[in-house]
Tab-separated table of C-alpha atoms in Angstrom:
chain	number	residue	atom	x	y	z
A	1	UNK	CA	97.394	32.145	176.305
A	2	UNK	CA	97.530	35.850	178.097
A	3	UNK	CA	94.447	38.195	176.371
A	4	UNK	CA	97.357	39.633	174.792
A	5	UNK	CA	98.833	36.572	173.170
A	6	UNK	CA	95.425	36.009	171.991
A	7	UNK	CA	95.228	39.261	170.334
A	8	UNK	CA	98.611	39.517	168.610
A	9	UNK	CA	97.815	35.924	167.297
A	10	UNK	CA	94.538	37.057	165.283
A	11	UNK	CA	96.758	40.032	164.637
A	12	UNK	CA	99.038	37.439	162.586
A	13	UNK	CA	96.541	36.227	160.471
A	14	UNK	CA	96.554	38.750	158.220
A	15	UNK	CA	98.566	37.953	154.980
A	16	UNK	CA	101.685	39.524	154.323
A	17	UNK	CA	100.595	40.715	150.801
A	18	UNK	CA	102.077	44.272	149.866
A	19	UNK	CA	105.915	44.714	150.077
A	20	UNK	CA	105.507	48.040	150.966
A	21	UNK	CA	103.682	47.039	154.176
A	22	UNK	CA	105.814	44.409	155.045
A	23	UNK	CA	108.548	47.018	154.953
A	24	UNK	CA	106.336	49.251	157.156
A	25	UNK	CA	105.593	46.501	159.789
A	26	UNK	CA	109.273	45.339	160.064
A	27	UNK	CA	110.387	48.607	160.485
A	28	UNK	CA	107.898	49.032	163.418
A	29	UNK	CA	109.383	45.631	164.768
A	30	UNK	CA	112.910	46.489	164.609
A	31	UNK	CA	111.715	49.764	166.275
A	32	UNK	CA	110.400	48.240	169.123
A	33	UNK	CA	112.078	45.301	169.617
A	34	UNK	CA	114.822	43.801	171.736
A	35	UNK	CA	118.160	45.125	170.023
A	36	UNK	CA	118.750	47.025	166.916
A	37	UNK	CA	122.533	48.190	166.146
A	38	UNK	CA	125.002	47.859	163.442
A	39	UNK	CA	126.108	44.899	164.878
A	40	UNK	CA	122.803	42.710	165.742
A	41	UNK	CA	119.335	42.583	165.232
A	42	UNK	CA	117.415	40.871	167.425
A	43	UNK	CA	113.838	40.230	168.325
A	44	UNK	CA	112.651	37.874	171.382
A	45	UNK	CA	109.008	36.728	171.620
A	46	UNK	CA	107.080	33.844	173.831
A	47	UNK	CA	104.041	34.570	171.059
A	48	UNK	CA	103.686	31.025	169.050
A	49	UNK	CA	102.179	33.276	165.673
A	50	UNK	CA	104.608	35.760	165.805
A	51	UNK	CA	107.386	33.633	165.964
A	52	UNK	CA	105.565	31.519	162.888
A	53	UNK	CA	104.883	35.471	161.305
A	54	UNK	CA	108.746	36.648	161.288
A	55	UNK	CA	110.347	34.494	158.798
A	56	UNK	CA	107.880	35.246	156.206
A	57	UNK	CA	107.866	38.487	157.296
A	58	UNK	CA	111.529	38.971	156.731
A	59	UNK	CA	111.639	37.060	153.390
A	60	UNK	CA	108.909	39.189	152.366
A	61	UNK	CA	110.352	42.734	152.929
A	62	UNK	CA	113.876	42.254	152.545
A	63	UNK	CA	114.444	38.831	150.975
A	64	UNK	CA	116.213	37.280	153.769
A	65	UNK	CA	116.487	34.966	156.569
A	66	UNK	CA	117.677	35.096	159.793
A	67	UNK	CA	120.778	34.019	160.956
A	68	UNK	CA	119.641	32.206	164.500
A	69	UNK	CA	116.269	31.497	165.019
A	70	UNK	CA	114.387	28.651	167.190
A	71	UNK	CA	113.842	25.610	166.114
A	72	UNK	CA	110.422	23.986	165.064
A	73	UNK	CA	108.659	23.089	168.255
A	74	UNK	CA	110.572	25.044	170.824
A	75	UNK	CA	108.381	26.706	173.226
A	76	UNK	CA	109.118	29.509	175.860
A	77	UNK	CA	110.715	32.835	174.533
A	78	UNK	CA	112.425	32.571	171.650
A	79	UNK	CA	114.958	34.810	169.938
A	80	UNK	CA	115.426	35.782	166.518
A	81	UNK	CA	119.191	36.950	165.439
A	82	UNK	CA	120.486	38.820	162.471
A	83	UNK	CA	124.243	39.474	163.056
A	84	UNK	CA	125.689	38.956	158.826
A	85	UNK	CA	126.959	42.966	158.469
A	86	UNK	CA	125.396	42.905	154.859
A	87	UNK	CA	122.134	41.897	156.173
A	88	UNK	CA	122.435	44.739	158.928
A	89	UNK	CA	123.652	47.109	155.758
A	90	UNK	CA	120.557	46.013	153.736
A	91	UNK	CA	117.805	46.313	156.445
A	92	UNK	CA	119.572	50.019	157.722
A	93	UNK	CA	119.851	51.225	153.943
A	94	UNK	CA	116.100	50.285	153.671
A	95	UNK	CA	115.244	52.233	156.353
A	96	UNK	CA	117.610	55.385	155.607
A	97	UNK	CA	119.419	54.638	158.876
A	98	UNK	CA	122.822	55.920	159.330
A	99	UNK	CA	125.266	53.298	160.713
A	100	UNK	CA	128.298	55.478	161.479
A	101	UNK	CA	129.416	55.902	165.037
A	102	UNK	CA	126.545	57.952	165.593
A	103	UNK	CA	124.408	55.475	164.922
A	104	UNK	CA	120.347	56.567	166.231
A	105	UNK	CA	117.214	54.978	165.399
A	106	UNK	CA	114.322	57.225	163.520
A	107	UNK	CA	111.185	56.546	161.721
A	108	UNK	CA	111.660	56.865	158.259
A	109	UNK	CA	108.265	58.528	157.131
A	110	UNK	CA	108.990	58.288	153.444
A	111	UNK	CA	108.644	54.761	153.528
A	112	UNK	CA	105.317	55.216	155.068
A	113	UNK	CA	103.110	57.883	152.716
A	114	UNK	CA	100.187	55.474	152.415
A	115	UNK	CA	97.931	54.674	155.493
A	116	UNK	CA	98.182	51.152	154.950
A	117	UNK	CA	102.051	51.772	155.713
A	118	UNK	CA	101.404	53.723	158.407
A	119	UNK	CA	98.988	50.714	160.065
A	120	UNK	CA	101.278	47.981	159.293
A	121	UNK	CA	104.293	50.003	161.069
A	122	UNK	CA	101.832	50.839	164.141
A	123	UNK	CA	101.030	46.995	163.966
A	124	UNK	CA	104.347	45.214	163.577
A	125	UNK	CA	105.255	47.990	166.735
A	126	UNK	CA	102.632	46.857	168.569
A	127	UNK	CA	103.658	42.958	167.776
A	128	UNK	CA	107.171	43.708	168.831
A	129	UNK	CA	106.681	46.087	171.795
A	130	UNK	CA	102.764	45.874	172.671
A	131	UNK	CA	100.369	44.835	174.916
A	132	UNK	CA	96.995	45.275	176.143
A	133	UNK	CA	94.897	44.268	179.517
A	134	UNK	CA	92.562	41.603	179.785
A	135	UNK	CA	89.263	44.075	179.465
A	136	UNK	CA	87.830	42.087	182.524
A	137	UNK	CA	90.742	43.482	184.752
A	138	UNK	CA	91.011	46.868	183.233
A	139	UNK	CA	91.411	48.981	179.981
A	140	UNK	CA	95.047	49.759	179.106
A	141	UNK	CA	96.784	49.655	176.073
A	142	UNK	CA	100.554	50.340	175.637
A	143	UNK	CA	103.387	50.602	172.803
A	144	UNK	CA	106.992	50.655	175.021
A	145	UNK	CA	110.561	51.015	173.528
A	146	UNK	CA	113.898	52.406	174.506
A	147	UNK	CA	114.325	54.826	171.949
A	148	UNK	CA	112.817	58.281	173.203
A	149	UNK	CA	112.932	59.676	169.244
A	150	UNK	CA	111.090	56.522	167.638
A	151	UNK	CA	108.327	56.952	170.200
A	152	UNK	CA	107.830	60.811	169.466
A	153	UNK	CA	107.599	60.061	166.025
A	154	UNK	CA	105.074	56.717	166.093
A	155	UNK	CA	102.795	59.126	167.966
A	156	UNK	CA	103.370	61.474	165.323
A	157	UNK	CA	101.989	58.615	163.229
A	158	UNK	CA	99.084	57.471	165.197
A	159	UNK	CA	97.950	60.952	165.336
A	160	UNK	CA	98.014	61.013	161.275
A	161	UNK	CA	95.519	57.702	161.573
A	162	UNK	CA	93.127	59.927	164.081
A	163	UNK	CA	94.929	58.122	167.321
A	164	UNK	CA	96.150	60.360	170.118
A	165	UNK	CA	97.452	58.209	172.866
A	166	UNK	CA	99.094	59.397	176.425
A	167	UNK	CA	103.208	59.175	176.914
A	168	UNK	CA	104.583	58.193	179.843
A	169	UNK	CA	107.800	56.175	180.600
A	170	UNK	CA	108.600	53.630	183.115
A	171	UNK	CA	112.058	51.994	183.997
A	172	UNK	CA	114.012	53.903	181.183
A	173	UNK	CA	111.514	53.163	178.542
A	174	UNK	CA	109.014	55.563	176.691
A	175	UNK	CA	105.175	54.246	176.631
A	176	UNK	CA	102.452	55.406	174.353
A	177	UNK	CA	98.889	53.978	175.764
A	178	UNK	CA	95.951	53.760	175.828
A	179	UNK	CA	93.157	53.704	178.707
A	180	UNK	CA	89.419	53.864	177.498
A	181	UNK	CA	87.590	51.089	176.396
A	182	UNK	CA	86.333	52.731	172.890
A	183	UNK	CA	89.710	53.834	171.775
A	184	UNK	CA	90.974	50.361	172.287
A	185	UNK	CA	88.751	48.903	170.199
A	186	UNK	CA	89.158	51.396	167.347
A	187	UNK	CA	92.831	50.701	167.438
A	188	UNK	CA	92.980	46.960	167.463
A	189	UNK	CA	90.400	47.302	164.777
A	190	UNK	CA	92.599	49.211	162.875
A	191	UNK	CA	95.891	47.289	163.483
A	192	UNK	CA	93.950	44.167	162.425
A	193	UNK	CA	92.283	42.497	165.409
A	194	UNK	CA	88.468	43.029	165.107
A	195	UNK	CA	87.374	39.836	167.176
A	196	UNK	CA	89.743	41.118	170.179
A	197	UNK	CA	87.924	44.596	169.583
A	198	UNK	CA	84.780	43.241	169.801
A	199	UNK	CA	85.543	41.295	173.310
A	200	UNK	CA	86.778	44.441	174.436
A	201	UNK	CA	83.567	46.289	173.769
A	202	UNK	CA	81.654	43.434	175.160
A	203	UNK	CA	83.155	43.137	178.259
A	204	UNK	CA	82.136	47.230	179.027
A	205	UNK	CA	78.525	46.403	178.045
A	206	UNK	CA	78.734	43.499	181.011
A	207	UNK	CA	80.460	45.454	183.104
A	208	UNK	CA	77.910	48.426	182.530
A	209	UNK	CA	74.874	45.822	182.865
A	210	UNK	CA	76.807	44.438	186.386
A	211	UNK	CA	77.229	47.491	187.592
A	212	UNK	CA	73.566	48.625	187.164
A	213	UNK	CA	71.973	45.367	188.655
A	214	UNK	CA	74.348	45.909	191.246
A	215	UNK	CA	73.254	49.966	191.803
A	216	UNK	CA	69.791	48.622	191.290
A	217	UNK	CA	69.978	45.881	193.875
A	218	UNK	CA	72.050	48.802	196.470
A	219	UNK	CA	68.983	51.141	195.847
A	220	UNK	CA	65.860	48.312	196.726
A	221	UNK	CA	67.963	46.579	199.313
A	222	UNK	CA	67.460	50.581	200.793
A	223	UNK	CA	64.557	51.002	199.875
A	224	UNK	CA	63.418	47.942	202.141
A	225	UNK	CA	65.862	49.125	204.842
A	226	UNK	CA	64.047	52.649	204.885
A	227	UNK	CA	60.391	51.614	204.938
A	228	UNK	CA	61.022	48.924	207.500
A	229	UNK	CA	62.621	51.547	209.308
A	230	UNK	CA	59.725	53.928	209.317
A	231	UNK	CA	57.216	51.068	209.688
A	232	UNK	CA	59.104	50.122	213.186
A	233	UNK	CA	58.805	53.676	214.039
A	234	UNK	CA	55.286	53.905	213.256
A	235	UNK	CA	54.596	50.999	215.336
A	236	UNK	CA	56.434	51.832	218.500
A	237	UNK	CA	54.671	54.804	218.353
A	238	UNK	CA	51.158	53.718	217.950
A	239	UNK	CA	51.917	51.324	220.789
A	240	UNK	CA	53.131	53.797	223.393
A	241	UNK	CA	50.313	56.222	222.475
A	242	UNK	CA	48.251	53.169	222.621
A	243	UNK	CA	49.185	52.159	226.582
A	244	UNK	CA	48.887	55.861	227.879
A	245	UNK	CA	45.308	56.580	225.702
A	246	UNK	CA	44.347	53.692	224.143
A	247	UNK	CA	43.690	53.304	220.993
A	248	UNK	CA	40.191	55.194	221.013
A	249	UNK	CA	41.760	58.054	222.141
A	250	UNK	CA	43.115	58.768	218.206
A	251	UNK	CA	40.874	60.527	215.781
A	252	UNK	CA	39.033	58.640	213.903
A	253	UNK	CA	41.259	58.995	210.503
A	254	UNK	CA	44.687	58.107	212.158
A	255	UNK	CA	43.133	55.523	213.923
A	256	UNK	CA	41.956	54.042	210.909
A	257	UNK	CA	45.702	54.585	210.210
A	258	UNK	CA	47.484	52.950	213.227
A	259	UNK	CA	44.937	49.942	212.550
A	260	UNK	CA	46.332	49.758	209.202
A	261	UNK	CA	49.763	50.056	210.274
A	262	UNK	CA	49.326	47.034	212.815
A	263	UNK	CA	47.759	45.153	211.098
A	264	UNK	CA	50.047	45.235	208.337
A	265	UNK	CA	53.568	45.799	209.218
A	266	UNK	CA	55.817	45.116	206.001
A	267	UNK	CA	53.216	46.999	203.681
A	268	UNK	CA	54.602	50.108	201.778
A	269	UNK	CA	52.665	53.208	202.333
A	270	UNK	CA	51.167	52.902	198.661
A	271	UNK	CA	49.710	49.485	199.877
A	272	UNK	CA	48.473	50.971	202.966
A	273	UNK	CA	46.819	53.884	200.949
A	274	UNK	CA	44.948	51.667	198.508
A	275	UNK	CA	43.569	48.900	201.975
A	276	UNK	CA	42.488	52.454	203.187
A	277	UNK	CA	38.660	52.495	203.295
A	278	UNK	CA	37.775	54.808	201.360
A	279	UNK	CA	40.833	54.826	199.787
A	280	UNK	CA	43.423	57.820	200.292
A	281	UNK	CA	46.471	58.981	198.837
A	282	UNK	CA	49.893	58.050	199.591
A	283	UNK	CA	50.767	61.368	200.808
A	284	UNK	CA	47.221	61.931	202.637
A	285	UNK	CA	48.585	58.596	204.681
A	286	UNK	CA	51.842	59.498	204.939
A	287	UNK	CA	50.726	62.651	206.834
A	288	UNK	CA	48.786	60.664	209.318
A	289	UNK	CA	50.947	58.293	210.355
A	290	UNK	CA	53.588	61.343	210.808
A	291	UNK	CA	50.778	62.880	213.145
A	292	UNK	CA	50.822	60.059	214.585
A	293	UNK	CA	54.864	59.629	215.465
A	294	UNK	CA	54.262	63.185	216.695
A	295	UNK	CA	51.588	62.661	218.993
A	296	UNK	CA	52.974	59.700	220.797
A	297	UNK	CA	54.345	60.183	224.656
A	298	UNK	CA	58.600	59.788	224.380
A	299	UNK	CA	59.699	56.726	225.365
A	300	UNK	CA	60.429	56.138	228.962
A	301	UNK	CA	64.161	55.758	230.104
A	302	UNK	CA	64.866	52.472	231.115
């Protein structure tokens, strides 16, 4: 199962206790499902616990049943068909839709007053119409429907519960999303999917931690690069001053230096400072062998 499939199915563990909430989530459904019009309902999911959730769901809020749905055992997408006008009437007259010609969905907000209303319509909308990125290939989070007007007015909603997601649309739908990590969280949290919240959040702490090493491992592997760079430089020097003067011909402190640097070739110039007899500072050394790289004939032209 997709990240998402997982999440809607902890999603639809929660018990279907309150009426009012069942309302509230079927409404959000219905809202962002496949069809909703005075003719036919219906609602099309591949998710195994939604399709288990809907029935009850139904029965719960409006004391009915569907007139097609899947049978027991039937995988792939499934659809879920209410098409009896008095069912339609009942459902729409819940709702305070109007089914005359000029028939338009809305959100009715007087059936949800209480917050736990206004979660259970932003979660049965999310069930219906949702779906969220694996958190190892991204962070994105997005509620899509049809209807321009229901989308307006679920973000009017979320922003009531403290969420304020982007719009956008794609391919004649409207999209309200999501794209940082913390949000995410907050809002499956709230919806009813703490576990899935909790991946979320630890996938950005491994990610973080990955991306440090990684920084961390891109800074030494430098590091190396840049003294073994200065090392070779040091060398070549002390060589070419070496075959024109000889080594004598240094002063005695940055010959004591160029010994040093011979003699140990892969040593940082902290090591070299503390084999130093008597010991000098890093910066005292770094000087010499710099007087050093300065006082060395160019190399010839081959």
């Amino acid at each position: 199962m997709s990240f998402a499939g997982d999440t809607k199915a902890e999603i639809c563990r929660l018990k279907i206790e309150r009426c009012c909430c069942a309302i509230a989530e079927s409404c959000g459904v219905l809202m962002y499902g496949n069809m909703f019009s005075p003719e036919r309902i219906k609602i099309s999911t591949a998710n195994d616990t939604f399709s288990a959730r809907l029935p009850k769901l139904f029965k719960k809020a409006f004391n009915i049943e569907f007139d097609i749905q899947p049978g027991t055992g039937k995988e792939g997408r499934r659809s879920f068909i209410i098409q009896d006008p008095e069912k339609i009437s009942m459902i729409c007259n819940t709702f305070g839709t109007d089914m005359r010609s000029n028939f338009a969905l809305h959100v009715n907000f007087a059936l949800l007053e209480e917050e736990c209303c206004k979660t259970a319509f932003i979660r049965g909308a999310f069930l219906s119409g949702g779906s969220v990125t694996d958190p190892e290939k991204g962070y994105h989070l997005e509620l899509s429907t049809n209807h321009m007007s229901v989308a307006r007015e679920t973000c009017s909603i979320m922003h009531e519960l403290g969420f304020h997601p982007g719009e956008s649309s794609r391919t004649g739908n409207t999209l309200l999303y999501f794209k940082q990590s913390d949000i995410i969280a907050d809002f499956l949290t709230a919806i009813g999917a703490p576990v899935t919240a909790m991946n979320v959040l630890t996938a950005k702490v491994d990610k973080e931690m990955r991306n440090k090493v990684t920084r961390q491992i891109n800074c030494d592997s430098a590091n190396v690069d840049k003294t073994i760079s200065a090392a070779q430089e040091q060398i070549d020097a002390i060589r070419r001053f070496s075959a024109k003067y000889g080594i004598d011909a240094f002063p005695e402190a940055l010959k004591e230096a160029a010994l040093l640097r011979i003699t140990n070739p892969e040593s940082s110039l902290a090591d070299l400072a503390r084999l130093s007899i008597p010991s000098v500072s890093k910066s005292c050394l770094s000087y010499r062998l710099k007087k050093i790289v300065a006082m060395a004939p160019e190399e010839e032209e081959k």
